[in-house]
Short mmCIF file of C-alpha atoms in Angstrom, two decimals:
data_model
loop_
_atom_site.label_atom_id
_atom_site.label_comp_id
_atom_site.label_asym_id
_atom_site.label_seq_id
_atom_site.Cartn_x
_atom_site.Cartn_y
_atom_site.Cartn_z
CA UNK L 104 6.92 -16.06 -78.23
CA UNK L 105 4.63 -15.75 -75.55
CA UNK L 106 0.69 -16.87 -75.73
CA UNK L 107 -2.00 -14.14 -75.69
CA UNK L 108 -3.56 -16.03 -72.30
CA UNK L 109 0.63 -15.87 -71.08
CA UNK L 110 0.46 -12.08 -71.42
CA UNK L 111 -3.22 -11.65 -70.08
CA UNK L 112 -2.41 -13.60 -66.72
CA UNK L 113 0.89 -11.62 -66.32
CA UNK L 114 -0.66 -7.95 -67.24
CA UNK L 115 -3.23 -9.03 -64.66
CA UNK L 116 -1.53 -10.14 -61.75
CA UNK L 117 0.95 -7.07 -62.51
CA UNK L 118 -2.50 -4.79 -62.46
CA UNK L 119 -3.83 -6.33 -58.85
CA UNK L 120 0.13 -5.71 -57.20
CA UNK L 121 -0.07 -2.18 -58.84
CA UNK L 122 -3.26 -1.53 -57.20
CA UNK L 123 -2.68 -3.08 -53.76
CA UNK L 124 0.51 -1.99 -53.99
CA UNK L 125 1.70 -5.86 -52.67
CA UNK L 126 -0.18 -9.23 -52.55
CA UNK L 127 -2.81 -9.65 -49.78
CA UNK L 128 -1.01 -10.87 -46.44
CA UNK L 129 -2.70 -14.16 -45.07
CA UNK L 130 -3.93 -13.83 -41.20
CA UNK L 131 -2.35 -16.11 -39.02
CA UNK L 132 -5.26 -16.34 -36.65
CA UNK L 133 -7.78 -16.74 -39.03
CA UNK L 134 -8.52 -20.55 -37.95
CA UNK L 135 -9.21 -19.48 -34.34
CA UNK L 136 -12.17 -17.45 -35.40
CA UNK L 137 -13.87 -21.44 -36.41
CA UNK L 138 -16.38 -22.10 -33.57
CA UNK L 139 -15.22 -25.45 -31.69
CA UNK L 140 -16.53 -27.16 -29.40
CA UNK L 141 -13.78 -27.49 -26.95
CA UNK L 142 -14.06 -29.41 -23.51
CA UNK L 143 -12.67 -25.82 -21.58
CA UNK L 144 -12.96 -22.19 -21.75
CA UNK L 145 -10.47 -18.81 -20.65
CA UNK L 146 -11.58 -15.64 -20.09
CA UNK L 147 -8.32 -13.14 -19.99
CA UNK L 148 -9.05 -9.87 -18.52
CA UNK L 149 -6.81 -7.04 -18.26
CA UNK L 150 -7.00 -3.82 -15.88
CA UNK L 151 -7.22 -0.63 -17.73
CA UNK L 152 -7.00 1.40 -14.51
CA UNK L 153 -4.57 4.38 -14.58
CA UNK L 154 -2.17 2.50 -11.59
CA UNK L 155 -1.22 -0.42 -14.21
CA UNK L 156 -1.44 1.46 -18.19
CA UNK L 157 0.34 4.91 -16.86
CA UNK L 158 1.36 7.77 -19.19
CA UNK L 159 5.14 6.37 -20.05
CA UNK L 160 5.85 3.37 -19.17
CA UNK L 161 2.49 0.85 -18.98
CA UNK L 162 2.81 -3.10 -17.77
CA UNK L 163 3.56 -5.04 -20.32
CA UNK L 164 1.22 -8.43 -19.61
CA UNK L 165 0.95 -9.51 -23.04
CA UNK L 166 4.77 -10.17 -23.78
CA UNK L 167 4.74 -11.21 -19.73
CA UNK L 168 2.60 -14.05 -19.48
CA UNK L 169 3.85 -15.97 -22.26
CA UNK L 170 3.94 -19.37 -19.77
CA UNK L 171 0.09 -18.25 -18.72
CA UNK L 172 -1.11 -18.63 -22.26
CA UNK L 173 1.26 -21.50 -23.45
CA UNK L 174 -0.35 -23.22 -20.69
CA UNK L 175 -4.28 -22.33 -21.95
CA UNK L 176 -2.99 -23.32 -25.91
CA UNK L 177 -2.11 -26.81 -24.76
CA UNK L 178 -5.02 -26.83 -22.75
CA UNK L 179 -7.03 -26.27 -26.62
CA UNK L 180 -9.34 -24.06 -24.66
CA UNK L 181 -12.03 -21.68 -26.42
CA UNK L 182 -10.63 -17.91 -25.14
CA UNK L 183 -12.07 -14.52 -24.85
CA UNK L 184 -10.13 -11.13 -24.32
CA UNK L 185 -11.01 -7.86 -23.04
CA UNK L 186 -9.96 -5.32 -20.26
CA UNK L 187 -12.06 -3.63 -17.70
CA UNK L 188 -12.47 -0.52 -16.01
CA UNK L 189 -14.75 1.45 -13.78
CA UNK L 190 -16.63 0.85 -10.73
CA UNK L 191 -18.89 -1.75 -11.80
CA UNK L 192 -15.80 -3.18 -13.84
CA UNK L 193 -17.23 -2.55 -17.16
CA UNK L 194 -15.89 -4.65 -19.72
CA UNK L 195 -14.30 -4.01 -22.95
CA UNK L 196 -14.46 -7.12 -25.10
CA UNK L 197 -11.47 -7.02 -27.37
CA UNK L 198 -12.31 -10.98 -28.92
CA UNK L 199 -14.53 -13.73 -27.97
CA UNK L 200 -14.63 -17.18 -28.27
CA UNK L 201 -11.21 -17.99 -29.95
CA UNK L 202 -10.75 -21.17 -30.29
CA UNK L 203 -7.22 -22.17 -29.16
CA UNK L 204 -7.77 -26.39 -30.39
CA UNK L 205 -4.38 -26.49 -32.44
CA UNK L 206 -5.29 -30.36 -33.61
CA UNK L 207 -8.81 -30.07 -35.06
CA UNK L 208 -8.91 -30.80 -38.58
CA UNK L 209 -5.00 -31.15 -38.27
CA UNK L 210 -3.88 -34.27 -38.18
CA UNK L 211 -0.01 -33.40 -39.17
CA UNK L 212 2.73 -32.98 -36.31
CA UNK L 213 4.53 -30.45 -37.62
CA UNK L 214 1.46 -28.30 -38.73
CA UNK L 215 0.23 -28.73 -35.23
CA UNK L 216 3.19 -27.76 -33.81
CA UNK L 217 3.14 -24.20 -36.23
CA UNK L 218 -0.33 -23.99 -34.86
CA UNK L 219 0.34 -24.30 -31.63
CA UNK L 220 2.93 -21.55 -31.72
CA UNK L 221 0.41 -19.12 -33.69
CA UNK L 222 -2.36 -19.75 -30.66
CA UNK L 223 0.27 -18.41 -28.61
CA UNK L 224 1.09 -15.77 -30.58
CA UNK L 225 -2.59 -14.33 -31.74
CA UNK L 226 -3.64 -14.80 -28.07
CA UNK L 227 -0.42 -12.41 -27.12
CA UNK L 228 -1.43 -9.79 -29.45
CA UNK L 229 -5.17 -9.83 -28.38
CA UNK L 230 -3.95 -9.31 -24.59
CA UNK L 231 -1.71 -6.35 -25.98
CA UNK L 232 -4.64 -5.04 -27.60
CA UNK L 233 -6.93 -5.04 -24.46
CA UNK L 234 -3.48 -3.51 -22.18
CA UNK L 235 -3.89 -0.40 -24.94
CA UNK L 236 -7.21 0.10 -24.70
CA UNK L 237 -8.82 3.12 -23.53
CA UNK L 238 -11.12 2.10 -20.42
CA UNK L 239 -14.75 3.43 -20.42
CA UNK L 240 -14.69 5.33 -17.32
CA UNK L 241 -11.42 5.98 -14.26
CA UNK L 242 -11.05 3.57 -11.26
CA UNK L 243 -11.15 -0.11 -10.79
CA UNK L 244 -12.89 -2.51 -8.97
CA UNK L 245 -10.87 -5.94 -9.04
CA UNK L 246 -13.31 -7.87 -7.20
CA UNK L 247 -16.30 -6.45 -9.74
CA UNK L 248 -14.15 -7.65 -12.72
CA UNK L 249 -14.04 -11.00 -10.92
CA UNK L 250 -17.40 -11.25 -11.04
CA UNK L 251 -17.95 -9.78 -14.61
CA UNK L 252 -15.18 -12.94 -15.98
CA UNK L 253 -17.01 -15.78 -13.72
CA UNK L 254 -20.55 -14.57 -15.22
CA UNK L 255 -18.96 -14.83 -18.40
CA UNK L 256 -18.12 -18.34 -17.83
CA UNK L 257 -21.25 -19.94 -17.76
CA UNK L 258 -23.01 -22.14 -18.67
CA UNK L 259 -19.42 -23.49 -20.35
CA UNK L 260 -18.48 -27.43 -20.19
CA UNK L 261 -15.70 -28.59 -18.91
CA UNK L 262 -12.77 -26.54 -17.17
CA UNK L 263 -13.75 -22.94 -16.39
CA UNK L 264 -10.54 -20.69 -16.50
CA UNK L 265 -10.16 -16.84 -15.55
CA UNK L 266 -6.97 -15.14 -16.26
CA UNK L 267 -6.98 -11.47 -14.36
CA UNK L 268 -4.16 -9.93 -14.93
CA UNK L 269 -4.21 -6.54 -12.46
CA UNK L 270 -1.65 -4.64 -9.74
CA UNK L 271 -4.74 -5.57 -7.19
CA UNK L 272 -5.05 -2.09 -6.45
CA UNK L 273 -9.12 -1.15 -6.37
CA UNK L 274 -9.81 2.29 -6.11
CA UNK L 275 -13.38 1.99 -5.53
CA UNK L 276 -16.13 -0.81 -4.11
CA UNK L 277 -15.60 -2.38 -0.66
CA UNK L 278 -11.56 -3.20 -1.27
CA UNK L 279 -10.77 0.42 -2.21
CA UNK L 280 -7.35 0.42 -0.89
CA UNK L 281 -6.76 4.37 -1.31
CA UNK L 282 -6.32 4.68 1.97
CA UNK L 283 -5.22 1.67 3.41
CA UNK L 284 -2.48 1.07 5.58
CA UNK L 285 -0.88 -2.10 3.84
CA UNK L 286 0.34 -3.20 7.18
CA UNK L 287 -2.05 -4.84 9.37
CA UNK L 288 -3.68 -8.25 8.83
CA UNK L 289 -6.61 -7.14 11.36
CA UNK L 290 -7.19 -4.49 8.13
CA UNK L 291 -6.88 -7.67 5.86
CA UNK L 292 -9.85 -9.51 7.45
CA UNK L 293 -11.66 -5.99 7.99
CA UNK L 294 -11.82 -5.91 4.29
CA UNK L 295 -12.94 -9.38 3.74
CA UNK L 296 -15.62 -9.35 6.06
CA UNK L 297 -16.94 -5.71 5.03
CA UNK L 298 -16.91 -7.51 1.23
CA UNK L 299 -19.03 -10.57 2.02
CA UNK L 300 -21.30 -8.55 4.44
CA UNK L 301 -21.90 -6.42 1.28
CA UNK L 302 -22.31 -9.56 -0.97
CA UNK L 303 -19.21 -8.29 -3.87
CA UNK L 304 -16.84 -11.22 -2.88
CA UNK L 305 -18.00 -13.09 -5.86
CA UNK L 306 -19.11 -17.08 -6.02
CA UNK L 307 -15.82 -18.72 -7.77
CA UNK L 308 -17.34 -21.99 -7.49
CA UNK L 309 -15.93 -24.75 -10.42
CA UNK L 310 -13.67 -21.63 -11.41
CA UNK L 311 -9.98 -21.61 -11.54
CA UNK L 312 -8.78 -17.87 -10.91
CA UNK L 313 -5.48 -17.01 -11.56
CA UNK L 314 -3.97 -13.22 -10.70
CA UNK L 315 -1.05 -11.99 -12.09
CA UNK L 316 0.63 -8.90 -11.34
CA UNK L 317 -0.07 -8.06 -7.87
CA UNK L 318 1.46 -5.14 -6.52
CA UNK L 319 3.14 -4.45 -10.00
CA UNK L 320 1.93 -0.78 -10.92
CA UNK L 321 3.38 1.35 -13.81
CA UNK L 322 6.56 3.07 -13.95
CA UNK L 323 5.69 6.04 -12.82
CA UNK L 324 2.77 4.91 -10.39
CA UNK L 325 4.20 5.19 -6.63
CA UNK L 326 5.88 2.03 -6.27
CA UNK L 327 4.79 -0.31 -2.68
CA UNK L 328 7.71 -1.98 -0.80
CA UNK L 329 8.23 -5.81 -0.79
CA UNK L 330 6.38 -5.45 2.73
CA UNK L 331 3.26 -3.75 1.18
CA UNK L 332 3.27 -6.24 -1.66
CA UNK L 333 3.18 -9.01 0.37
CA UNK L 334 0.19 -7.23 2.21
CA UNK L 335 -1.23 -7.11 -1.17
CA UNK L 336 -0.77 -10.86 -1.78
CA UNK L 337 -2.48 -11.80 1.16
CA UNK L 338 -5.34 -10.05 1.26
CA UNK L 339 -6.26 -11.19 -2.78
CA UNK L 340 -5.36 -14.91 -1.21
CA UNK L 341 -8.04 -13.96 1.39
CA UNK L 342 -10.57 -12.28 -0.91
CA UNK L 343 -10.37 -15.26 -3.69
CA UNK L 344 -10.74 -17.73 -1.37
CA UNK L 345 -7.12 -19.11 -1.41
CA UNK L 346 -6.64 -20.21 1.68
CA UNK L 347 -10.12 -22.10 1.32
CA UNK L 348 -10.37 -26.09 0.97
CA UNK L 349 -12.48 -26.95 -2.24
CA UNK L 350 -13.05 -30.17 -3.70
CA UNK L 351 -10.35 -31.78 -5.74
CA UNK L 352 -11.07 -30.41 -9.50
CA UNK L 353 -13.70 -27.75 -8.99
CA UNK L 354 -11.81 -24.78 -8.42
CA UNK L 355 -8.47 -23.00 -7.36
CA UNK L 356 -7.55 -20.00 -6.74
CA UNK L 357 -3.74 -18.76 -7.70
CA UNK L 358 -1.48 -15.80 -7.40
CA UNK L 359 1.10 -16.22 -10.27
CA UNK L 360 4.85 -15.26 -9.29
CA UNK L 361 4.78 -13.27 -12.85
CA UNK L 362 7.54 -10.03 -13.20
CA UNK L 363 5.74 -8.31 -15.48
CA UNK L 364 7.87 -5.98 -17.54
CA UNK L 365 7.16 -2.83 -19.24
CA UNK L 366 6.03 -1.52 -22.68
CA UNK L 367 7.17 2.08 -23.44
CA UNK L 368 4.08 4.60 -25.22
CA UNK L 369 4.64 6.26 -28.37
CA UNK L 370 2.08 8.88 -27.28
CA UNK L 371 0.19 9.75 -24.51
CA UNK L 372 -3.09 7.56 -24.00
CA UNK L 373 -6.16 9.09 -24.12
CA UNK L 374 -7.92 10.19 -21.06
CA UNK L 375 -11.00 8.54 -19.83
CA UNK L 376 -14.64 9.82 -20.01
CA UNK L 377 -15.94 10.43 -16.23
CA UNK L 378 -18.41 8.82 -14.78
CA UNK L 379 -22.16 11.55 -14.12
CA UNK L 380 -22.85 11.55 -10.69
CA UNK L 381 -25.40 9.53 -9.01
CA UNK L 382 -27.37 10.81 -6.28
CA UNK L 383 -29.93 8.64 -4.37
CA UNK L 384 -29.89 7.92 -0.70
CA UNK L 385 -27.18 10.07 0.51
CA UNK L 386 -28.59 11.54 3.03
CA UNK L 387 -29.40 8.36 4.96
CA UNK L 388 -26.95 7.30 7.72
CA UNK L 389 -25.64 3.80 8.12
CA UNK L 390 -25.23 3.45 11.96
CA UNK L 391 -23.37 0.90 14.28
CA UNK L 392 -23.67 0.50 17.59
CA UNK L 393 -20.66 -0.89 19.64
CA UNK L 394 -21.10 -1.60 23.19
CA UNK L 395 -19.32 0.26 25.36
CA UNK L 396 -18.18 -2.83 27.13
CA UNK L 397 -16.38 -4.21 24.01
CA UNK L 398 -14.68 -0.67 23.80
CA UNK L 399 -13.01 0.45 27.18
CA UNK L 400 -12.84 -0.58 30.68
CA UNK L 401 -15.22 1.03 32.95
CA UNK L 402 -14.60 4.27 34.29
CA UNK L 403 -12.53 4.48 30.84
CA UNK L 404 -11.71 6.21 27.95
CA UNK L 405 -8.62 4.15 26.56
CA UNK L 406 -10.10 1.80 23.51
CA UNK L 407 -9.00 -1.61 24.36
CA UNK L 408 -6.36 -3.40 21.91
CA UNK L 409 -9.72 -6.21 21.52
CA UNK L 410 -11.65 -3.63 20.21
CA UNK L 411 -9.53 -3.19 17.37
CA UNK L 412 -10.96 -5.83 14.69
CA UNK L 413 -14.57 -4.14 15.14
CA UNK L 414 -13.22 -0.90 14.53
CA UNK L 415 -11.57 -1.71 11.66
CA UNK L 416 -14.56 -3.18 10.38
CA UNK L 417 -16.30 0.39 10.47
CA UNK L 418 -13.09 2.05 9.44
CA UNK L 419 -12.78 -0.35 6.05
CA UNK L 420 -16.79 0.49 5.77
CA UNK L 421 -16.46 4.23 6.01
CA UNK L 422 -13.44 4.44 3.83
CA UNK L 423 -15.13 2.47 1.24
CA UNK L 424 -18.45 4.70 1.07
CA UNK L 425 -17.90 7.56 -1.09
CA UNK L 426 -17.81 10.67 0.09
CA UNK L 427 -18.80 10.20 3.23
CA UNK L 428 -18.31 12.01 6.63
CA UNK L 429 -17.96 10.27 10.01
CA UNK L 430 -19.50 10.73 13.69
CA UNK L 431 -19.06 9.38 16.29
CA UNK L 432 -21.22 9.49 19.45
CA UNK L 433 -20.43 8.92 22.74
CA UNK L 434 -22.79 7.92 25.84
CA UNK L 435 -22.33 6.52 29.43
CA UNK L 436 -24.49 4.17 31.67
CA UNK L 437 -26.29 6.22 34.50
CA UNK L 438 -24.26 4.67 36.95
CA UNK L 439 -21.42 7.11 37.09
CA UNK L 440 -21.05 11.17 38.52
CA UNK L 441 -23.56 13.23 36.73
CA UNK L 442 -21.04 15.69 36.64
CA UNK L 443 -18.04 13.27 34.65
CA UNK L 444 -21.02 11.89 32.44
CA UNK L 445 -20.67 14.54 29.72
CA UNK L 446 -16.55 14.41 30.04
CA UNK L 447 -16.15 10.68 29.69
CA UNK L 448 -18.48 10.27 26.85
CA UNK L 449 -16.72 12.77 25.47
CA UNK L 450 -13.78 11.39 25.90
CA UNK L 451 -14.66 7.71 24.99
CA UNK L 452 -16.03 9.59 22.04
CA UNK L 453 -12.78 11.13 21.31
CA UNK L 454 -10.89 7.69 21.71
CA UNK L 455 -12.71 6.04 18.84
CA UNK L 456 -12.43 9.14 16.35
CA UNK L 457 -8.69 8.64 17.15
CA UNK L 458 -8.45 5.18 16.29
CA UNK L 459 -10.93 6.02 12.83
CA UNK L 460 -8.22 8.29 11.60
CA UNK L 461 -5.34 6.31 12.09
CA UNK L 462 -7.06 3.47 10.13
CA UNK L 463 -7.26 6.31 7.11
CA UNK L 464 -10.35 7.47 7.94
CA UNK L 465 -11.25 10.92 7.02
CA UNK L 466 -13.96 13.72 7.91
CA UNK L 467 -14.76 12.14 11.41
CA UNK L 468 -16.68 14.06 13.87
CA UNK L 469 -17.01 13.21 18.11
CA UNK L 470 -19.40 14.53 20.24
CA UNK L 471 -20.08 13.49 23.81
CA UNK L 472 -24.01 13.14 24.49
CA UNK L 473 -24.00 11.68 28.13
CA UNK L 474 -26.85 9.93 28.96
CA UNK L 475 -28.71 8.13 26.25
CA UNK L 476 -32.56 9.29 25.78
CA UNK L 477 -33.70 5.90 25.18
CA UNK L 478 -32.35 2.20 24.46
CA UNK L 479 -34.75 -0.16 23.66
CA UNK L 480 -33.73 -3.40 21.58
CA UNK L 481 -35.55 -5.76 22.47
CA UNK L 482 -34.74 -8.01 19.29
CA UNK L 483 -31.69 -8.70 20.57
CA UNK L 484 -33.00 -9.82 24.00
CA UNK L 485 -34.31 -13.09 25.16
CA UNK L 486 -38.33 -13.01 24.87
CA UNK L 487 -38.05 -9.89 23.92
CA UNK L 488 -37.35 -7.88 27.19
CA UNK L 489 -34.02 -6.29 28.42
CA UNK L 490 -33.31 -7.20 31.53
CA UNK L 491 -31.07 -4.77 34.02
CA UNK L 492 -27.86 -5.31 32.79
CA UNK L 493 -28.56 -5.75 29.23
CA UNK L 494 -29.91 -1.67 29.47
CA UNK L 495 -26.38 -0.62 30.98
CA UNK L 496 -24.79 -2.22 28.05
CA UNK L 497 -27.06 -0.40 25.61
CA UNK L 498 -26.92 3.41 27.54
CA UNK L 499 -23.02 2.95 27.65
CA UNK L 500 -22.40 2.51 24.19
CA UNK L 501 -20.57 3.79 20.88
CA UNK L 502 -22.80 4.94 17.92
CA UNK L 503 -20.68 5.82 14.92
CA UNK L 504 -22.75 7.37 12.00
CA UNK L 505 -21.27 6.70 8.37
CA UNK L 506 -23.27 9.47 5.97
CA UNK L 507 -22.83 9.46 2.44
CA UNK L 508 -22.36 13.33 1.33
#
């Protein structure tokens, strides 16, 4: 006959199922919420841009990378998760500071070994989380989130670790590859030299970066051509300082031979907000002046193949400046027919729009002014003065005026 406590217990226990309607499921990952004190830290972040999530059929990094994050778990390192989107590569945190130390407080083999395999696990379902989420604004700058992880690394002991995990291709800041021509290395070190002039390469000192998924959009992105991707590779190699000889230990920069595979949506993902408009300065030119001497031969209008890298300097600048519009004016030294001046600036004028457009330049204007009304630069001269020749150089010259509109 059962006791009265037998019956009590058993009418209780039946009374919690009945009203959870099954017992209370443990959570795996509930040990990597403990704050450790680990030796290295990982920041994973995941690009929310419309080129990698798609409407269909979305990357799939978090059931991709599985070597990536075996590699951090063994590593015991302390990880945060989140994806980033926007301009200014605004970050959505999805966890921070997991602690991914499988042995602390664990001194049995075979529990390690379980934990080791749920570190893995949890840290795959917190970079599926960020891949869903719904970024705070449309566009991406890859370099900004670069900056945003490193930031977010210091002040941490011990190995710093940043796991991007992107397609590479920014839509917006001074690698905006909209209209890029995915061809030319002279456009590759355009970029990279635009970027640092600008100061948004970002400091990756004592970091080790690690990109994965260049050149990988989703399914029903337009899809680039092994050429283009290798483009791709090497200008990220050029941007993240891969080519670039660093002390043994202190940092690295990597571009991970991942195929990432896809994950199929049950539903459309939400669309995100836009981004108010900002308007300050727009009506203020940036200007550069080329000499006419780098630019043609005299008597001239043919833009010499040397000229090339400058231009694509300008052309990388004006692509990357939103909204703007393009002119380019043309003058000539006094020293020619005053009846051909007007026709050859014109025509030198002409030249260089040419060579804008076909390095995906857009709205550009020429205009042939002739003779110059004035050159004086005397910064750029010994003591201050311009001697004969160095006022030829300045009257035949190249102004090309990028306006924000």
């Amino acid at each position: 006959m059962p006791t009265i406590a037998g019956t009590l217990g058993a009418a209780l226990m039946a009374g919690l199922l009945g009203a959870c309607g099954e017992a209370p499921r443990l959570d795996a990952c509930a040990w990597m919420k403990d704050p450790v004190d680990t030796a290295g830290r990982t920041v994973v972040l995941v690009d929310g841009s419309t080129s990698v999530s798609g409407s269909a059929g979305a990357r799939d990094y978090a059931h991709s990378i599985g070597a990536l994050l075996t590699s951090v778990v063994e590593r015991k390192d302390t990880v945060s998760v989140g994806s980033f989107s926007g301009d200014s590569a605004q970050i959505t945190w999805i966890a921070k500071d997991r602690s991914a130390d499988w042995v602390k407080d664990n001194h049995n083999e075979i529990n390690q070994t379980k934990r080791k395999q749920q570190a893995v696990s949890c840290l795959t379902d917190l970079v599926d989380k960020a891949g869903r989420a719904v970024p705070r604004s449309g566009g991406s700058n890859v370099l900004a989130a670069l900056t945003a992880g490193t930031s977010s690394l210091e002040g941490a002991a011990g190995r710093r670790s940043l796991l991007v995990l992107t397609d590479g291709l920014s839509t917006t800041g001074c690698a905006d590859l909209r209209a890029a021509a995915f061809r030319d290395k002279s456009e590759i070190k355009a970029i990279t030299r635009v970027c640092a002039a600008r100061d948004e390469t970002p400091s990756l000192t004592g970091v080790h970066l690690t990109l994965a998924g260049l050149g990988q959009p989703a399914t029903d992105q337009p899809a680039p051509t092994a050429a283009q991707r290798t483009w791709l590779s090497n200008l990220w190699r050029g941007l993240c300082g891969a080519g670039k000889k660093a002390a043994p230990g202190t940092s690295s920069c990597t571009l991970a031979p991942t195929a990432i595979g896809t994950a199929e949506r049950s539903r459309p993902r939400k669309k995100p907000p836009q981004d108010p408009a900002v308007h300050y300065a727009q009506d203020r030119p940036e200007t550069y002046e080329l000499p006419g001497a780098a630019l043609f031969d005299t008597n001239s209008s043919a833009v010499r193949p040397q000229a090339l890298p400058l231009l694509n300097d300008v052309a990388v600048s004006a692509r990357t400046t939103p909204g703007s519009r393009v002119t380019v004016l043309g003058y000539v030294d006094p020293r020619g027919r005053p009846d051909n001046n007007h026709q050859l600036s014109q025509a030198r004028a002409d030249a260089v729009k040419d060579v804008l457009t076909g390095l995906g330049v857009q709205r550009v204007t020429a205009h042939g002014r002739g003779l110059p009304t004035g050159c004086a630069k005397p910064e750029h001269t010994a003591g201050g003065r311009m001697t004969a020749e160095d006022k030829l150089q300045c009257d035949r010259r190249v102004d090309i005026e990028i306006t924000r509109k």
